[in-house]
mmCIF file of C-alpha atoms and ligand atoms in Angstrom:
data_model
loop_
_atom_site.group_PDB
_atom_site.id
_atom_site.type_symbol
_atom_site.label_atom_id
_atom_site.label_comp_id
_atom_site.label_asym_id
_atom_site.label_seq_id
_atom_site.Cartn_x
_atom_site.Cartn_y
_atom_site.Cartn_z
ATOM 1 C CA UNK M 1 23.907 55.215 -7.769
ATOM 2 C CA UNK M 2 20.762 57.208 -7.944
ATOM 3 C CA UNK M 3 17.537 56.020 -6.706
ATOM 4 C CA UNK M 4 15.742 54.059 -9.420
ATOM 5 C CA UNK M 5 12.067 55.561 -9.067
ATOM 6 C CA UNK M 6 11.159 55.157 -12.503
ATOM 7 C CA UNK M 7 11.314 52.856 -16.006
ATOM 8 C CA UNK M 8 13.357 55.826 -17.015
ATOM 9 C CA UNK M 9 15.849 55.954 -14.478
ATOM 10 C CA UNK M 10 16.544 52.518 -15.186
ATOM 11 C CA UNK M 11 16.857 52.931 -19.089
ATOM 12 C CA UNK M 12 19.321 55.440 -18.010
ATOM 13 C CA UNK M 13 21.552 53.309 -16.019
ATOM 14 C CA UNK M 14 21.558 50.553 -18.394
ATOM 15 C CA UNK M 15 22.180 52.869 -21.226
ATOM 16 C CA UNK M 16 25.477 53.582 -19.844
ATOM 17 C CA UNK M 17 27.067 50.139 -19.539
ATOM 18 C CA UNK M 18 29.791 49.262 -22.175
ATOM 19 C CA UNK M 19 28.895 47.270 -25.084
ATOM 20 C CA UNK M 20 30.948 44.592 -27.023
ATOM 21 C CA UNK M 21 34.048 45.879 -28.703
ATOM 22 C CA UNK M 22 33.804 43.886 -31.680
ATOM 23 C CA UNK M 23 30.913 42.233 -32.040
ATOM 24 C CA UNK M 24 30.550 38.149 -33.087
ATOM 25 C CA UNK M 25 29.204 37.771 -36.298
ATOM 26 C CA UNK M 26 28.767 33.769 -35.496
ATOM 27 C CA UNK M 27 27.712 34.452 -32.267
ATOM 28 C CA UNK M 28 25.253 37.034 -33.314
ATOM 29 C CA UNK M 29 26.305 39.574 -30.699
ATOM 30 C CA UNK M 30 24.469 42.649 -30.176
ATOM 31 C CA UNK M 31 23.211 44.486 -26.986
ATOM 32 C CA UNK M 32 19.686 44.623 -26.052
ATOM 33 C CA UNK M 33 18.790 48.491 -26.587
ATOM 34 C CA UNK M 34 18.296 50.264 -23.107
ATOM 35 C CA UNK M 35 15.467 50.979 -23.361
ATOM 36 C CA UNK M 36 13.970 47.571 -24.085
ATOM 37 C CA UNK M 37 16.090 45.835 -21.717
ATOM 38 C CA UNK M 38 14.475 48.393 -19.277
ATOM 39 C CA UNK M 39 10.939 47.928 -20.419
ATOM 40 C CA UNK M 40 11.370 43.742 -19.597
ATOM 41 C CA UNK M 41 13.411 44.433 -16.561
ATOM 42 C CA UNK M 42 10.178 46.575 -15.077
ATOM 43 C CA UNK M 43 7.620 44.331 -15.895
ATOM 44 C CA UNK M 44 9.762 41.527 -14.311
ATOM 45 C CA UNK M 45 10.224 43.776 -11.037
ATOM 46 C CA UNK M 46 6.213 43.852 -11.042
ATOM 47 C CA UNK M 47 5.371 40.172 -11.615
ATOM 48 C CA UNK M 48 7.718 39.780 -8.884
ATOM 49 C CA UNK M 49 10.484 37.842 -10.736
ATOM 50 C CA UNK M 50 13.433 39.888 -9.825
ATOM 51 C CA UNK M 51 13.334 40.915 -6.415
ATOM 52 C CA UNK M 52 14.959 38.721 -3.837
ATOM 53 C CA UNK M 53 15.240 36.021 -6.563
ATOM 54 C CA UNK M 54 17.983 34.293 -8.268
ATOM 55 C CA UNK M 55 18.488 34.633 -11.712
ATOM 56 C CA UNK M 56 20.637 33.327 -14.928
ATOM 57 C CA UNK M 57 20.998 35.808 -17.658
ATOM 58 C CA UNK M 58 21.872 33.351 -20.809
ATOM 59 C CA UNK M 59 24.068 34.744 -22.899
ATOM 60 C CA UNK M 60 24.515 37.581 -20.899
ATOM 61 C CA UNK M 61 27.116 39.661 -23.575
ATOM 62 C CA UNK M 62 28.077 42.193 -21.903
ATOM 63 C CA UNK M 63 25.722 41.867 -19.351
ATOM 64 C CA UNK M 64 22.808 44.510 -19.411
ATOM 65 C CA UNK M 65 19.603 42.002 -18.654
ATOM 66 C CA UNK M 66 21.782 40.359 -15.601
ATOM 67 C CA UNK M 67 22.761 44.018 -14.406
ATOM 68 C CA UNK M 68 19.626 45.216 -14.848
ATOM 69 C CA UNK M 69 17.797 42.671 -12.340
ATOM 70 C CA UNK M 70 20.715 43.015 -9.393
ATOM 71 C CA UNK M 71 20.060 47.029 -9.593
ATOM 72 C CA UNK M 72 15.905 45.699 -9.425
ATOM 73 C CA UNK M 73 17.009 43.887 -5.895
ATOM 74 C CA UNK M 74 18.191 40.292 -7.710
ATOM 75 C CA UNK M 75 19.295 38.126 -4.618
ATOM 76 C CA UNK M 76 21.791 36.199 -6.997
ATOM 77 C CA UNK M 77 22.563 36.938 -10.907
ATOM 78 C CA UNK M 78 24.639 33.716 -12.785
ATOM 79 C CA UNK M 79 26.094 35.534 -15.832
ATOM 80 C CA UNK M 80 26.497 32.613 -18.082
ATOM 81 C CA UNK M 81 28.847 33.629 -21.743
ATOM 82 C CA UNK M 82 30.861 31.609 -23.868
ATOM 83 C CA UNK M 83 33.034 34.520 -25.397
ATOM 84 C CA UNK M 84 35.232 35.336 -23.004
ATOM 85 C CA UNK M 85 35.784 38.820 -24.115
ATOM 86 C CA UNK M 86 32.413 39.546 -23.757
ATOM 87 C CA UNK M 87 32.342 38.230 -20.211
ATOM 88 C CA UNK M 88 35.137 40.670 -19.456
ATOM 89 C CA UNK M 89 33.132 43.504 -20.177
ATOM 90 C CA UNK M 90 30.351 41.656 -18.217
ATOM 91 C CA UNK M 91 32.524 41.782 -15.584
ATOM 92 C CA UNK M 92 33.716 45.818 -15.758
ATOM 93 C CA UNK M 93 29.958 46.634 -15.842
ATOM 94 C CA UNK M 94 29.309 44.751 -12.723
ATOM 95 C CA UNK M 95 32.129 45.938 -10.872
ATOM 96 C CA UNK M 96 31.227 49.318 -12.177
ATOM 97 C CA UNK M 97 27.838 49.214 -10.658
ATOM 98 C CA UNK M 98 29.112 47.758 -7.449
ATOM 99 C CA UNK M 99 31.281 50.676 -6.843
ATOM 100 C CA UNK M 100 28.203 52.946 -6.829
ATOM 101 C CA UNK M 101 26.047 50.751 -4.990
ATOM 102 C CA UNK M 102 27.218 48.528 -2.173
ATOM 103 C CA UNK M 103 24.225 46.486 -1.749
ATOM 104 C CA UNK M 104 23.916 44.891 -5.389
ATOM 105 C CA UNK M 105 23.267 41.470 -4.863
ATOM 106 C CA UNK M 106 25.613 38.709 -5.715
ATOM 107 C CA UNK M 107 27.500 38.187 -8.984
ATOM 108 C CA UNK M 108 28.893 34.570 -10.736
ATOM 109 C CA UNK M 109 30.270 34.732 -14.553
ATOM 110 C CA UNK M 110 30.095 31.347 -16.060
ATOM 111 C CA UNK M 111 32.367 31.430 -19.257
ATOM 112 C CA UNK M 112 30.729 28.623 -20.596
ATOM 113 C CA UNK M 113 28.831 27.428 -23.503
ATOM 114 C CA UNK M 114 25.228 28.058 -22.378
ATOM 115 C CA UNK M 115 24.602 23.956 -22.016
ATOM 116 C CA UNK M 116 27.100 23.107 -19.574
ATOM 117 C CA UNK M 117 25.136 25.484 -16.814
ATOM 118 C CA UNK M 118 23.461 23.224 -14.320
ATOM 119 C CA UNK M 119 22.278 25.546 -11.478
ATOM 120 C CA UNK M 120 18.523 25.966 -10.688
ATOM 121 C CA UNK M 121 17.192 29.607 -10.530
ATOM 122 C CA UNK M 122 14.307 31.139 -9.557
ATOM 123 C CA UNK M 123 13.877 33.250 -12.767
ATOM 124 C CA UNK M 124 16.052 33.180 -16.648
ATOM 125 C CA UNK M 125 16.355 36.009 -18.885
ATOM 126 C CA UNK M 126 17.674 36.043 -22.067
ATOM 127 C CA UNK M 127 18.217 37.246 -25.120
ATOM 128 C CA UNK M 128 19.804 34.531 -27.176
ATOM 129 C CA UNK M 129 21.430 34.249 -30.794
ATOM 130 C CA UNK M 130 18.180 33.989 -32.716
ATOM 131 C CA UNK M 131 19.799 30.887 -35.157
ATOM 132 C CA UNK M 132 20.117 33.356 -37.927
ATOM 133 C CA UNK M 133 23.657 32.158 -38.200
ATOM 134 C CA UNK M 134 23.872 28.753 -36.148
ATOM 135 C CA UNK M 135 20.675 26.848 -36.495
ATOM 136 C CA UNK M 136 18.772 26.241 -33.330
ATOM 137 C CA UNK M 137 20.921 28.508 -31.174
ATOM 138 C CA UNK M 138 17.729 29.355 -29.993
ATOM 139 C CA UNK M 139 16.277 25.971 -29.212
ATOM 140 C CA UNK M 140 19.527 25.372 -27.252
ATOM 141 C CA UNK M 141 18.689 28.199 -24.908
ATOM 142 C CA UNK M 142 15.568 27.192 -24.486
ATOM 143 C CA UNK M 143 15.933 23.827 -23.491
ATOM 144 C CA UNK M 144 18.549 24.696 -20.705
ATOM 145 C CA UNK M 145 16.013 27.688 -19.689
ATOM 146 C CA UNK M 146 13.373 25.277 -19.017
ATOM 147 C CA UNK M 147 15.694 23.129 -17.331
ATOM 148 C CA UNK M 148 16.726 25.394 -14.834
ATOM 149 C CA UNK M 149 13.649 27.510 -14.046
ATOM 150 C CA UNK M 150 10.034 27.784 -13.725
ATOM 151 C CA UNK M 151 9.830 30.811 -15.292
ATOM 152 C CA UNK M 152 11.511 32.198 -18.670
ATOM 153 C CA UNK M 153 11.502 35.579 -20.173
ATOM 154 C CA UNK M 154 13.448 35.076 -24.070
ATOM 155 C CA UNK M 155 13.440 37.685 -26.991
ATOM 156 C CA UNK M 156 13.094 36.025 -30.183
ATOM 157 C CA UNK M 157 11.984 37.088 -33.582
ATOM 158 C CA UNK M 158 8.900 37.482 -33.584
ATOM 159 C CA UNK M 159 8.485 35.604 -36.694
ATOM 160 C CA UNK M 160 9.342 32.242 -35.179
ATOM 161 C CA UNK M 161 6.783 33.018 -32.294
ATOM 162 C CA UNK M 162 4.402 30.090 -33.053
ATOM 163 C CA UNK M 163 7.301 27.690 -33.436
ATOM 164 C CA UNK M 164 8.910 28.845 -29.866
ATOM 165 C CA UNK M 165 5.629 28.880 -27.734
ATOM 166 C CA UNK M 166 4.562 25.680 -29.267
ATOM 167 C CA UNK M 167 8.439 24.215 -28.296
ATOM 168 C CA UNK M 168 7.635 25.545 -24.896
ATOM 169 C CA UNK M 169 4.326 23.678 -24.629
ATOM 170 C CA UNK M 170 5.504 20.620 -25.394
ATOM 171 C CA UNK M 171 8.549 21.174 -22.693
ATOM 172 C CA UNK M 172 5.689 21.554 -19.815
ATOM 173 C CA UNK M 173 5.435 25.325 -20.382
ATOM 174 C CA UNK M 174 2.766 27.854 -21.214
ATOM 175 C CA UNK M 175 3.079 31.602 -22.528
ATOM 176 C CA UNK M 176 2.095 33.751 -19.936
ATOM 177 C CA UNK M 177 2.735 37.492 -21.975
ATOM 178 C CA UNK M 178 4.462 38.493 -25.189
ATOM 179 C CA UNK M 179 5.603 42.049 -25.791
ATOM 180 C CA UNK M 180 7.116 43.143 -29.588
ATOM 181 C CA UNK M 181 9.393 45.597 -30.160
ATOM 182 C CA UNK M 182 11.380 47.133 -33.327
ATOM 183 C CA UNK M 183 15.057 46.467 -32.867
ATOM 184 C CA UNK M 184 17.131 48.476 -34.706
ATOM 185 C CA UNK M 185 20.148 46.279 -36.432
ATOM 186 C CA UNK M 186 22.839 49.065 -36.515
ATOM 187 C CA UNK M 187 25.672 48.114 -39.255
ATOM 188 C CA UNK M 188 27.472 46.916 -37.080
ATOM 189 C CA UNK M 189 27.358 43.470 -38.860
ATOM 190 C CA UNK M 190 29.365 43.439 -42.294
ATOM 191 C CA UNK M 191 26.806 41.154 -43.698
ATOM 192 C CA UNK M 192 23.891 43.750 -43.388
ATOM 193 C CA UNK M 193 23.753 45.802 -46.386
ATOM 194 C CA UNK M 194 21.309 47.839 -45.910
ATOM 195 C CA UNK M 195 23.021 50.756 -43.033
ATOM 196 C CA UNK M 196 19.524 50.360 -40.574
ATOM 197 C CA UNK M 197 17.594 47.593 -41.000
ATOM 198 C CA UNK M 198 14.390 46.762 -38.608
ATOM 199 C CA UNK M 199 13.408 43.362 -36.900
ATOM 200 C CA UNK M 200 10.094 42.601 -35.262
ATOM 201 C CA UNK M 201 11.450 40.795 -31.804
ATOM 202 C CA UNK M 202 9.017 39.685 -29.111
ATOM 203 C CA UNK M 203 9.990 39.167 -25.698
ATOM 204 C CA UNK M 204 7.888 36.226 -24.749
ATOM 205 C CA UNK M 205 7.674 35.190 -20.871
ATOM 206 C CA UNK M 206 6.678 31.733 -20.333
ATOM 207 C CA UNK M 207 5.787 29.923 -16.645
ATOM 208 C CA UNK M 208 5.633 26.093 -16.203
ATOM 209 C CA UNK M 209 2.048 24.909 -16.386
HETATM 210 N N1 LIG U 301 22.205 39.068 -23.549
HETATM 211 C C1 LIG U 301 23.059 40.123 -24.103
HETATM 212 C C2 LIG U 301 23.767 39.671 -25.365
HETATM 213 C C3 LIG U 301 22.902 39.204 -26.509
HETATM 214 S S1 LIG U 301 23.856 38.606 -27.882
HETATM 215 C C4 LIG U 301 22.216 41.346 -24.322
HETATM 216 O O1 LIG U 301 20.994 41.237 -24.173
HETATM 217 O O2 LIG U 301 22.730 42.411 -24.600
HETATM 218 C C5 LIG U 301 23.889 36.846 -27.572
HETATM 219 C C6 LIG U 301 25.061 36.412 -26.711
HETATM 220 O O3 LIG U 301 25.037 34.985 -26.588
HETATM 221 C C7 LIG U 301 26.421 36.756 -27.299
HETATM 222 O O4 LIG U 301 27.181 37.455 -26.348
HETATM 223 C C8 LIG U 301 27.070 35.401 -27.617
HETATM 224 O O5 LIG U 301 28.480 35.395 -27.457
HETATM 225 C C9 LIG U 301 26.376 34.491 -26.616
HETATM 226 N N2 LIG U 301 26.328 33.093 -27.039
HETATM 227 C C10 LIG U 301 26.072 32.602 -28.284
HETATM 228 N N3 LIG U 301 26.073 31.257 -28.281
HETATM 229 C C11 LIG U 301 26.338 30.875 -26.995
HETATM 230 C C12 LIG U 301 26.448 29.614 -26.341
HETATM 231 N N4 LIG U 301 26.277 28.478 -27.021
HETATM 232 N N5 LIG U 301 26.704 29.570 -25.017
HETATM 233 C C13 LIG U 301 26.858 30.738 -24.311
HETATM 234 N N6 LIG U 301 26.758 31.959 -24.870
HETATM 235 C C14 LIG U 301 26.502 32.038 -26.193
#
């Protein structure tokens, strides 16, 4: 693998992983864009919660937060997914980026649902279901985040941001940074109408108090 010297060289690794074949309406599957994932991944690097560190990606899909942080220097990345055909293409991207770079830290897939995972980490990242479809899916994720770690970085809508950092408070933990974006729903998703349709999503990062 090239160098990563830049954001952008990043984005462009990430942007060639595979996504899901056929995504999970129930599950709400969709891949974080590149270039978000990217954006988060960086400012993780910099507040020095990827390098050296272990980390659970949450839902990983196909895997582009996890990959992201073992290409940033992750010591350890648990790749926690219940669908198991997701995980397998979890599991090709990894191997992928092993093959072009040797020193990748360690990989562990979890096919699991996300509340069996017990191990504590240094750092989570996730972008869970956002309970459009299964209520609380997010709240779920949450609660094993802050379980497991001292230190969370979640996309969520952004409209339920009061609701989540208020959850987090009570849980012992305080919002640290929030960063929105626009993601771009792609019709991929028989029940959007509409071919493009726009959410507000904020990545929130939250440390225990
Ligand atoms: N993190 C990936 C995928 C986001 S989609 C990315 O950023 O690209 C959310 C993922 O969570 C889906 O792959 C879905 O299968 C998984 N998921 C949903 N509910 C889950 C649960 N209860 N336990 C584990 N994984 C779950």
């Amino acid at each position: 693998m090239k160098e990563i010297r830049s954001k952008k060289d990043l984005e462009i690794v990430l942007s060639k992983l595979k996504g899901f074949e056929k995504p999970e309406i129930n599950s709400e599957q969709y891949v974080t864009p590149s270039s978000i994932a990217a954006e988060v991944i960086w400012k993780a690097y910099f507040n020095e919660d990827v390098k050296n560190k272990k980390i659970a990606d949450l839902g990983a899909g196909t895997g582009i937060l996890g990959i992201g942080c073992l290409i940033m220097g992750a010591k350890d990345v648990f790749f926690i997914e219940s669908d198991r055909k997701a995980m397998e293409i979890c599991k090709e991207n990894v191997a992928r980026m092993k093959s072009e770079d040797s020193k990748l830290g360690g990989a562990f897939f979890y096919v699991e649902d996300v509340t069996e995972f017990n191990e504590p980490v240094n750092t989570v990242i996730m972008n869970p279901p956002f309970g459009t479809q299964k209520k609380h899916a997010d709240r779920e994720f949450l609660m094993k985040a802050f379980s497991v770690s001292n230190v969370v970085y979640s996309f969520h809508k952004t409209a339920t941001e009061k609701y989540i950092t208020n959850l987090a408070l009570r849980n012992g933990f305080i919002k640290s940074e929030s960063f929105m974006f626009d993601f771009m729903l792609k019709n991929t998703m028989r029940h959007h109408e509409k071919s493009k349709e726009f959410i507000k999503v904020s990545c929130l990062i939250f440390r225990k108090a």
